[in-house]
mmCIF file of C-alpha atoms in Angstrom:
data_model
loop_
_atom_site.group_PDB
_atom_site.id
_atom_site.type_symbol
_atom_site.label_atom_id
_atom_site.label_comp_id
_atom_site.label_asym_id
_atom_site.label_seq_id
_atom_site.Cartn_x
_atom_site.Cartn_y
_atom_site.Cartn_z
ATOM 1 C CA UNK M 111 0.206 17.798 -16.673
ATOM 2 C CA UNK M 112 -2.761 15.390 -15.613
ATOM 3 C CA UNK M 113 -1.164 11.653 -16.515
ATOM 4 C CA UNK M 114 -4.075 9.759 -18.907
ATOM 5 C CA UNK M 115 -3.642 6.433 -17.021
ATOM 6 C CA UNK M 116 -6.414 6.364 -13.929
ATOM 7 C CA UNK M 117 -3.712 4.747 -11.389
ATOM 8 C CA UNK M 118 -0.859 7.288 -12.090
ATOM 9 C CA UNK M 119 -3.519 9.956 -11.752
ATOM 10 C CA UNK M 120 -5.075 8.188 -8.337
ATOM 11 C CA UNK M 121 -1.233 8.399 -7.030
ATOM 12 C CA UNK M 122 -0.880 11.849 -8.411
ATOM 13 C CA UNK M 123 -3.708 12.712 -5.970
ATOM 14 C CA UNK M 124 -2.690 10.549 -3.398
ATOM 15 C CA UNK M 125 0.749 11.705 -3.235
ATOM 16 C CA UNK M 126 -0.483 15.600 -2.947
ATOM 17 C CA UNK M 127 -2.678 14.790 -0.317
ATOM 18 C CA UNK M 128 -0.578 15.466 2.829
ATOM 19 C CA UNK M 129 1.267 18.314 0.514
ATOM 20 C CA UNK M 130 -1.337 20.432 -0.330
ATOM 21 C CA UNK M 131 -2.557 21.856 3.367
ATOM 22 C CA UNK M 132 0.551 21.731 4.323
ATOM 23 C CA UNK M 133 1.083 24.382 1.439
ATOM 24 C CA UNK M 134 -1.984 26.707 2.400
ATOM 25 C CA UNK M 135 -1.732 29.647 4.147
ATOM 26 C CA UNK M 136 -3.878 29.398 7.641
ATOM 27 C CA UNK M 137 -6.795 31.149 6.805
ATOM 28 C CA UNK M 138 -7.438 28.679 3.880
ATOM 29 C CA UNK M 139 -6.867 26.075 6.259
ATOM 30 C CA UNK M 140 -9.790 26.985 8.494
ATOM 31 C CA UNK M 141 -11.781 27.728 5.714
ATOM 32 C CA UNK M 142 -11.324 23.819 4.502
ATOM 33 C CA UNK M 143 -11.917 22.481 8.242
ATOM 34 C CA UNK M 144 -15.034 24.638 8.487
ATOM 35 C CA UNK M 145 -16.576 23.652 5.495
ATOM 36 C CA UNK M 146 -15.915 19.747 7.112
ATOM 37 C CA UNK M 147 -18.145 21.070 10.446
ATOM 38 C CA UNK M 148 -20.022 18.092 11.012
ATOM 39 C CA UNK M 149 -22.125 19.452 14.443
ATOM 40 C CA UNK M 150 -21.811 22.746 16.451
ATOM 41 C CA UNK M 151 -23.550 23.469 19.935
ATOM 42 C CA UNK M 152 -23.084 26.045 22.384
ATOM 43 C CA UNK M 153 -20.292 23.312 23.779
ATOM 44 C CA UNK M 154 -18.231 21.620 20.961
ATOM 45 C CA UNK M 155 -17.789 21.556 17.238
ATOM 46 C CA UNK M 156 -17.188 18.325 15.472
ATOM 47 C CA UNK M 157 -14.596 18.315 12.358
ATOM 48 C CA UNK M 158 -14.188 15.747 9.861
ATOM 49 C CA UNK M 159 -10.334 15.630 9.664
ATOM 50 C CA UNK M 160 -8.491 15.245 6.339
ATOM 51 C CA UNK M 161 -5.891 13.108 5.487
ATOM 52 C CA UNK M 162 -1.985 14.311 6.040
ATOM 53 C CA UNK M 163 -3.006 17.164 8.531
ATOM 54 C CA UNK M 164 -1.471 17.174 12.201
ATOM 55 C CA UNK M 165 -2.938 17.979 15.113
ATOM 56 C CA UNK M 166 -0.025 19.644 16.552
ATOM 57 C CA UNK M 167 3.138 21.224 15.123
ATOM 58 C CA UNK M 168 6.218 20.595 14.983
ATOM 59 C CA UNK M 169 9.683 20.336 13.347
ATOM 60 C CA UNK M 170 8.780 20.506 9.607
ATOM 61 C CA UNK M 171 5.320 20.977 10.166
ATOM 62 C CA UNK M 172 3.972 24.213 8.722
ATOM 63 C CA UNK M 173 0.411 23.662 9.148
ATOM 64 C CA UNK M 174 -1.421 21.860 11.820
ATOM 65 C CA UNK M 175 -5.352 22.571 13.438
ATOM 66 C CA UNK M 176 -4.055 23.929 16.763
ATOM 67 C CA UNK M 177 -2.540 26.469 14.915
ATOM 68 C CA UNK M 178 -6.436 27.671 13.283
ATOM 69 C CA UNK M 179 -8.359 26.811 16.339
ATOM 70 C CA UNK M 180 -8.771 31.300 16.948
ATOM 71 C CA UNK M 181 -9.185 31.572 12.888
ATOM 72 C CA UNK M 182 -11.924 28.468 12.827
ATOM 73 C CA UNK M 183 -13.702 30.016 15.911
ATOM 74 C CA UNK M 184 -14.204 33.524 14.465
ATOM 75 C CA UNK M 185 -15.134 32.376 11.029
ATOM 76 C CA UNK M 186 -17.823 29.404 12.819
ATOM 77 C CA UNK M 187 -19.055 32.221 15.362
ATOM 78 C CA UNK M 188 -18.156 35.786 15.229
ATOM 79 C CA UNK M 189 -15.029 38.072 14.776
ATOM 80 C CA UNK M 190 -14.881 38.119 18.863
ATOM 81 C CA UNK M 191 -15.161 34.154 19.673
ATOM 82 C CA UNK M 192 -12.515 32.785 22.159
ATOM 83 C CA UNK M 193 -10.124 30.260 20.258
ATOM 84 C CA UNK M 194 -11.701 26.389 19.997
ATOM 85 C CA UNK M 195 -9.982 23.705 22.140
ATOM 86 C CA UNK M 196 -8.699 20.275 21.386
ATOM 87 C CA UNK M 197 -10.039 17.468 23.239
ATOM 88 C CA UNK M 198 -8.346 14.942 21.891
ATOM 89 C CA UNK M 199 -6.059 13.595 19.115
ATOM 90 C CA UNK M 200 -5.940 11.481 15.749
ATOM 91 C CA UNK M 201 -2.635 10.833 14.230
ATOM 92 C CA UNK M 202 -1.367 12.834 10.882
ATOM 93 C CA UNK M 203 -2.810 10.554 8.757
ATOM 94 C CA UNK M 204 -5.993 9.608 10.379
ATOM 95 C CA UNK M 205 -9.098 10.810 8.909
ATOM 96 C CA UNK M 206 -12.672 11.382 10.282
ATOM 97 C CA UNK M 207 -14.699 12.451 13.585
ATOM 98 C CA UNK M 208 -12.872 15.203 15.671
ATOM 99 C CA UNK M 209 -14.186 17.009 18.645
ATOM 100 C CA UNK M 210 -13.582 20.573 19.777
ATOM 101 C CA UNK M 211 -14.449 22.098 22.597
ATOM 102 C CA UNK M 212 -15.718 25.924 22.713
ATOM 103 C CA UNK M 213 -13.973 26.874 26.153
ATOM 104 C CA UNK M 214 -11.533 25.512 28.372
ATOM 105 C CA UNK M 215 -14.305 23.857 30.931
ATOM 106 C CA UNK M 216 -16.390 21.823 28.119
ATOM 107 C CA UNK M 217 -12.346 20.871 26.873
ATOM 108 C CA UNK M 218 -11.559 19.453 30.613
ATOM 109 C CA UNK M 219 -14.790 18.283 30.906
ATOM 110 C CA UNK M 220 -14.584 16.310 27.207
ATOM 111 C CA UNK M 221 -10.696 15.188 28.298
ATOM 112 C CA UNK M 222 -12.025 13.474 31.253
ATOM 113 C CA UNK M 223 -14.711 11.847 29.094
ATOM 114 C CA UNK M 224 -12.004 10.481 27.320
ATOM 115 C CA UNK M 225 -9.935 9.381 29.851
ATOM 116 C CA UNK M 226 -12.485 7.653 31.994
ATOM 117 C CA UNK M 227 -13.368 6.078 28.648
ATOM 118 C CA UNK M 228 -16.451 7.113 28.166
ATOM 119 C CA UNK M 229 -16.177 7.850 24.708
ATOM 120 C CA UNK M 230 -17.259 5.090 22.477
ATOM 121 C CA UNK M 231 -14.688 5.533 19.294
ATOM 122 C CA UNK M 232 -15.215 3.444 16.252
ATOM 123 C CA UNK M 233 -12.552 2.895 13.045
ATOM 124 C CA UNK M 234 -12.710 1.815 9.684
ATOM 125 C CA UNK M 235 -9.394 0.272 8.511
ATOM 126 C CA UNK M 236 -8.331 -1.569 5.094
ATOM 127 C CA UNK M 237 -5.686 -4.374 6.711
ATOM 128 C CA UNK M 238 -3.362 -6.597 4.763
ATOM 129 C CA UNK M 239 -4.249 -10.082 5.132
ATOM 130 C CA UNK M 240 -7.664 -11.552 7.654
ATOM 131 C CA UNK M 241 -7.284 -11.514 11.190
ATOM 132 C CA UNK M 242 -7.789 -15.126 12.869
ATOM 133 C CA UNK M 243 -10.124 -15.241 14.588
ATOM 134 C CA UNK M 244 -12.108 -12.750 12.816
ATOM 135 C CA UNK M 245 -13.386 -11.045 15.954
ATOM 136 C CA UNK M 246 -11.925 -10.589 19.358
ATOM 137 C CA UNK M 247 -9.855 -8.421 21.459
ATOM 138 C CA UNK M 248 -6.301 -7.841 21.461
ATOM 139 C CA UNK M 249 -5.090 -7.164 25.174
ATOM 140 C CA UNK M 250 -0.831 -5.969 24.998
ATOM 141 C CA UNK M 251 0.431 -3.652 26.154
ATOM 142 C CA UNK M 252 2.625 -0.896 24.606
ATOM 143 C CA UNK M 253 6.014 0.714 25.152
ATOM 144 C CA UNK M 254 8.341 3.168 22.548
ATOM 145 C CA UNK M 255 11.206 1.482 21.415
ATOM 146 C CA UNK M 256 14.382 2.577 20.079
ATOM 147 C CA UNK M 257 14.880 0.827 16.784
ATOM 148 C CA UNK M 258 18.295 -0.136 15.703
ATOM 149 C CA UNK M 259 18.897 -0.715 12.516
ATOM 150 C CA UNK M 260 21.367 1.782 9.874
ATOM 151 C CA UNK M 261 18.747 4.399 10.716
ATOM 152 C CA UNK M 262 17.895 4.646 14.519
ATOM 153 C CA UNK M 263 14.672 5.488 14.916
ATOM 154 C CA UNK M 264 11.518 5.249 17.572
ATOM 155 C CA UNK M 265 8.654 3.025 17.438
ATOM 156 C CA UNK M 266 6.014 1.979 19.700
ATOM 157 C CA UNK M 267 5.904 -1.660 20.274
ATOM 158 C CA UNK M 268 3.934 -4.570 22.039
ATOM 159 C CA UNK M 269 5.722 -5.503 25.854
ATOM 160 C CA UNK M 270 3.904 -8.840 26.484
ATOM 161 C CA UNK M 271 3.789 -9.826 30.099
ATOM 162 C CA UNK M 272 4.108 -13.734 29.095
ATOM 163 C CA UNK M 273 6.850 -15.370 26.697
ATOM 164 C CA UNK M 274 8.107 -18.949 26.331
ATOM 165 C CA UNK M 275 10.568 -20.242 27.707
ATOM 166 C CA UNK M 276 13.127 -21.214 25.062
ATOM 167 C CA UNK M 277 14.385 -24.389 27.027
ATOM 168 C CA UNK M 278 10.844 -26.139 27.212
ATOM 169 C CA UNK M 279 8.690 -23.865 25.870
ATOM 170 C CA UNK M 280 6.520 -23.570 28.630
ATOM 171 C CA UNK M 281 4.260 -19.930 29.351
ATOM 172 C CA UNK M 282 6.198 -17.736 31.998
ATOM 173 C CA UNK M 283 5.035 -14.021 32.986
ATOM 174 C CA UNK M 284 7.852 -11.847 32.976
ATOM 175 C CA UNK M 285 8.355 -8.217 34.797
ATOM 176 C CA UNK M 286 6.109 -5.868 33.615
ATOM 177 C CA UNK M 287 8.289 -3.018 31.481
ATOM 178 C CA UNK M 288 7.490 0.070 33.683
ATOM 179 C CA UNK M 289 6.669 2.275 30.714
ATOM 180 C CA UNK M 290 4.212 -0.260 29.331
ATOM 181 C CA UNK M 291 0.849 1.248 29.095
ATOM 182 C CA UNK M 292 -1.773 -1.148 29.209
ATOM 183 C CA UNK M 293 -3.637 -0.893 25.532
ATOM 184 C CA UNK M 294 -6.680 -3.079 24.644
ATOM 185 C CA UNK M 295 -8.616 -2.926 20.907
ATOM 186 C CA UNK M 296 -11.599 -4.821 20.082
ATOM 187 C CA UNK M 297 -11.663 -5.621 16.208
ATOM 188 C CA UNK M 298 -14.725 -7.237 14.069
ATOM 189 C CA UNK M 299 -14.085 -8.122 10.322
ATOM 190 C CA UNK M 300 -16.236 -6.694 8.142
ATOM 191 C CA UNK M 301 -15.700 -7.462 4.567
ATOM 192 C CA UNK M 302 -12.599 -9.711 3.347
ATOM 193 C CA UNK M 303 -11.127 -9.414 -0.154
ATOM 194 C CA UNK M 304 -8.028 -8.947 -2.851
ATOM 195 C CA UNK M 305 -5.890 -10.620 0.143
ATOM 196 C CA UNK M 306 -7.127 -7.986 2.129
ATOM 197 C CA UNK M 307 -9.978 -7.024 4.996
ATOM 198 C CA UNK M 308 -12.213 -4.103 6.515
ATOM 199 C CA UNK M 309 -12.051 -4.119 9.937
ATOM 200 C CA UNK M 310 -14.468 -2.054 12.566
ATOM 201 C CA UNK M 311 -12.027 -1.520 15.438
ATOM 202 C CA UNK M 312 -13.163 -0.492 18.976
ATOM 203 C CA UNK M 313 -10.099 0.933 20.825
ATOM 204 C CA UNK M 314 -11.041 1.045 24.589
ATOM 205 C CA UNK M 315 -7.384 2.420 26.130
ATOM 206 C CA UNK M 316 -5.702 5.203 24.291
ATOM 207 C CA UNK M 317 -2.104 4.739 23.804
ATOM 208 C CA UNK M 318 -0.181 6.530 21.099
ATOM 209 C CA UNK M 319 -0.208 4.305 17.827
ATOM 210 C CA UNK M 320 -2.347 1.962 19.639
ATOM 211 C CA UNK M 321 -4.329 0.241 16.789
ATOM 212 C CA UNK M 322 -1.446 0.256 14.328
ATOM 213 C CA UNK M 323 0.461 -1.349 16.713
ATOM 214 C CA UNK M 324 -2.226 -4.453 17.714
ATOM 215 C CA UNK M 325 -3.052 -4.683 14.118
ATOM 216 C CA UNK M 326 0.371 -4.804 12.931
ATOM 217 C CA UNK M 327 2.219 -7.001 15.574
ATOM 218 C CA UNK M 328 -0.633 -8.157 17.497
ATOM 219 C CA UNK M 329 -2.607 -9.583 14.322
ATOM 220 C CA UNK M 330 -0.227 -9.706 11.990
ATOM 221 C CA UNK M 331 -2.401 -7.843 9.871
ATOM 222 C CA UNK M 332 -1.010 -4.253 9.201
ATOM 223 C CA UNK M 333 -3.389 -1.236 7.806
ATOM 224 C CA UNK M 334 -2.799 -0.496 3.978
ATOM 225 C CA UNK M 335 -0.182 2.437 3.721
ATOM 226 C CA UNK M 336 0.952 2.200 7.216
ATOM 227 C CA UNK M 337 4.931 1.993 6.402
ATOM 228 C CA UNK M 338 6.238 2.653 9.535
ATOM 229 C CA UNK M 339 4.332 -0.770 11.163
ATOM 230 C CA UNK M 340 4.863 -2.782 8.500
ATOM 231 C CA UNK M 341 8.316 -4.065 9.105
ATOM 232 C CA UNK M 342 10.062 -3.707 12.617
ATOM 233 C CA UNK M 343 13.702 -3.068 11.892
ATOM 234 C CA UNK M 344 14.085 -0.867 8.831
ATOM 235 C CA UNK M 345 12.128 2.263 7.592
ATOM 236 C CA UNK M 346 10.833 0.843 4.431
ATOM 237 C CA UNK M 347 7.675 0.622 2.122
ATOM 238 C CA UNK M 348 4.894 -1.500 2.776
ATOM 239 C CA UNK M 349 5.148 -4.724 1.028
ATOM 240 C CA UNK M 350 1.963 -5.538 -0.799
ATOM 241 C CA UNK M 351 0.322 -9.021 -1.737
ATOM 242 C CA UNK M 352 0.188 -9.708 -5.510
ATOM 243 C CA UNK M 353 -3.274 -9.837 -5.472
ATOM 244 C CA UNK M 354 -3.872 -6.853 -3.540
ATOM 245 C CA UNK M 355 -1.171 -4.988 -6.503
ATOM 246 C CA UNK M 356 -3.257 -6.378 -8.974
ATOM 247 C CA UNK M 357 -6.298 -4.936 -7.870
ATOM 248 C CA UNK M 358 -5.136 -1.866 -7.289
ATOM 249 C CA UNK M 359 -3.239 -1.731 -10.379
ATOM 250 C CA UNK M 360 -0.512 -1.017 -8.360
ATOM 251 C CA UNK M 361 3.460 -1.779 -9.414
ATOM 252 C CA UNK M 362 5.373 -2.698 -5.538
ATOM 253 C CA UNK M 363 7.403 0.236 -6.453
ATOM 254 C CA UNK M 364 4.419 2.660 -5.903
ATOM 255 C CA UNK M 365 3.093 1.436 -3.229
ATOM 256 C CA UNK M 366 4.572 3.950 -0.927
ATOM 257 C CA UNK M 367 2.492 6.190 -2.044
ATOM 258 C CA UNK M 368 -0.143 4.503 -0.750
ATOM 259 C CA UNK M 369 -1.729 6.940 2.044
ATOM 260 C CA UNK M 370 -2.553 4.935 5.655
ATOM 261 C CA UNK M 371 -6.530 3.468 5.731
ATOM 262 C CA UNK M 372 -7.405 4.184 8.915
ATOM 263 C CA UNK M 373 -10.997 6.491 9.395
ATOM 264 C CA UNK M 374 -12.319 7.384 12.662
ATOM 265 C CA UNK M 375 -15.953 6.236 11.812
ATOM 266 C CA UNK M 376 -17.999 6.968 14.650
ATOM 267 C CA UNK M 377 -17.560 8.679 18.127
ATOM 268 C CA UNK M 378 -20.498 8.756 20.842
ATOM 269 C CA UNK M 379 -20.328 11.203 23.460
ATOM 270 C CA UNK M 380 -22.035 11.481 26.716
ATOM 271 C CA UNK M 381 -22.545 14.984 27.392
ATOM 272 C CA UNK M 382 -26.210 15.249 28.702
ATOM 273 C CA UNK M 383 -27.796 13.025 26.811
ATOM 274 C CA UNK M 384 -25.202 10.855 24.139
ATOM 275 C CA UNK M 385 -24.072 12.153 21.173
ATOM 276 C CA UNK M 386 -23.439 10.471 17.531
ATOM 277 C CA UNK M 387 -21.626 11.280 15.195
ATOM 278 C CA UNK M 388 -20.714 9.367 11.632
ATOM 279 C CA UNK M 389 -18.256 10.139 9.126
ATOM 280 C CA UNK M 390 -17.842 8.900 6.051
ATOM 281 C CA UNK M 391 -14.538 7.491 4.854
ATOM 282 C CA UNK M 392 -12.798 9.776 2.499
ATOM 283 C CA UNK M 393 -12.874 9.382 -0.868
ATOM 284 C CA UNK M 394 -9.698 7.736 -1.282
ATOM 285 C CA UNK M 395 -10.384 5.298 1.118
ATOM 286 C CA UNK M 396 -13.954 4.461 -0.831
ATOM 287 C CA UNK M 397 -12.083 4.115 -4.347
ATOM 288 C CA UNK M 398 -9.521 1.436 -2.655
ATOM 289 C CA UNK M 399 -12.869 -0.313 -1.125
ATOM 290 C CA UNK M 400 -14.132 -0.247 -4.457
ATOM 291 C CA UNK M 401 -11.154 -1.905 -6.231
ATOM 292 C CA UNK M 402 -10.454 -4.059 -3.740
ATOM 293 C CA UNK M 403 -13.871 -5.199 -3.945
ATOM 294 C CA UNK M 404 -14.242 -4.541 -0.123
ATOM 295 C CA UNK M 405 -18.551 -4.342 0.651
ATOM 296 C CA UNK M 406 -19.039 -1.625 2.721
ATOM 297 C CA UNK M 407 -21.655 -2.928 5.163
ATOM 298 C CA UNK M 408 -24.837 -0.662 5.308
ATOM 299 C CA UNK M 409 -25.756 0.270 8.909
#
């Protein structure tokens, strides 16, 4: 039963999104994230990762690309190739540029690339609202939280090391939290529209969350679709501008549907001489660029 109306189909599609791979059987799986091979070398493969797929299992989680890495290898090489390697990570809902590594030294060596932070990672995100000033560089740190509200759950949070003082108001630095990790994004605007922006985000730390998180609390400017950083104390759907409703043609009661915007555009790596590699948002992303009359900038 395909509904006639264009937005209940758009959240028909939406909605199966995360369902779908988590409803085919491995080998399918593979098949899908080889056909998404962006680059191969003797060293790495580079995936374009689709929406609702995690990188790692667990409870719940019947599908996830650890679990393909052998299958991928032997169906990108030959029936004998070692399993690939993950380098890094992009949350369940994160699209775009993923690296693996061949073998276990070109996966260290990539890891450290990473950590020293010599990967240059850009992302694509649809925010609510515009971020003032419209480029700049959030600097907070981050810590999980335990969240108490009728449903305890966790949540990673900013730990500021300044606050006012609530007699006088005055700036005081306060103990750093010891399980703070430092977390710094750089953010550009560029489109704003429909109550809404495009932002090209440069994360330069990487902390779990770490550009929700700055967006959301730091910016006050949370990604579309990103319900969990949208409110602090309660596990709730996003709540969406009228405009922004409008243009998507959108009732607030759908709107958890919406999937997270948040597309990991570009990644340069340094391994001999630097590496690019683009990835266009997915085509969900594009439609909601397209109705929210969000310009895509041409590089």
């Amino acid at each position: 039963q395909i509904p006639k109306d264009p937005t209940q189909r758009w959240l028909r599609e939406l909605a199966a999104l995360s369902q779908q791979l988590q409803q085919v059987h491995p080998n399918v799986l593979a098949k899908i994230l080889k056909q998404r091979t962006l680059y191969q070398n003797e060293e790495i493969v580079v995936i374009d990762k689709p929406y609702g797929l995690p990188v790692h299992g667990g409870p719940g989680i019947k599908n996830c690309i650890a679990d393909v890495l052998p299958i991928l290898a032997k169906m990108l090489e030959s029936m004998k190739a070692d399993p690939l390697h993950l380098c890094h990570r992009l949350d369940k809902e994160t699209t775009g540029v993923m690296v693996l590594a061949r073998s276990k030294e070109a996966a260290e060596k990539i890891r450290l690339l990473f950590k020293t932070r010599q990967v240059e990672k850009v992302y694509w995100a649809v925010v609510l609202g515009d971020p003032d000033p419209v480029e700049g560089i959030v600097e907070i740190p981050i810590v999980e939280k335990e969240v108490q509200s009728h449903q305890s759950h966790y949540k990673m949070t900013l730990a500021p090391n300044y606050r006012l003082r609530p007699e006088d108001g005055k700036v005081m630095k306060i103990r750093k939290n010891r399980k703070a990790e430092s977390a710094v994004t750089r953010y550009r605007r560029l489109a704003s529209a429909s109550a809404c922006s495009l932002l090209e985000l440069q994360p330069i730390t990487g902390v779990k969350h770490q550009i929700r998180v700055h967006l959301a609390y730091g910016l006050g400017c949370p990604i579309l679709g990103d319900h969990k950083y949208s409110h602090w104390s309660k596990l709730a759907p996003q709540k969406l501008p009228e405009l922004t409703l409008r243009r998507l043609k959108l009732e607030q009661s759908k709107a958890r549907h919406l999937p997270l915007h948040l597309h990991a555009h570009r990644l340069c790596l340094p391994l001999g001489q630097p590496l690019d590699f683009v990835c266009k948002p997915p085509v969900f992303f594009q439609k909601t660029l397209r109705k929210l009359e969000l310009d895509i900038p041409k590089d």
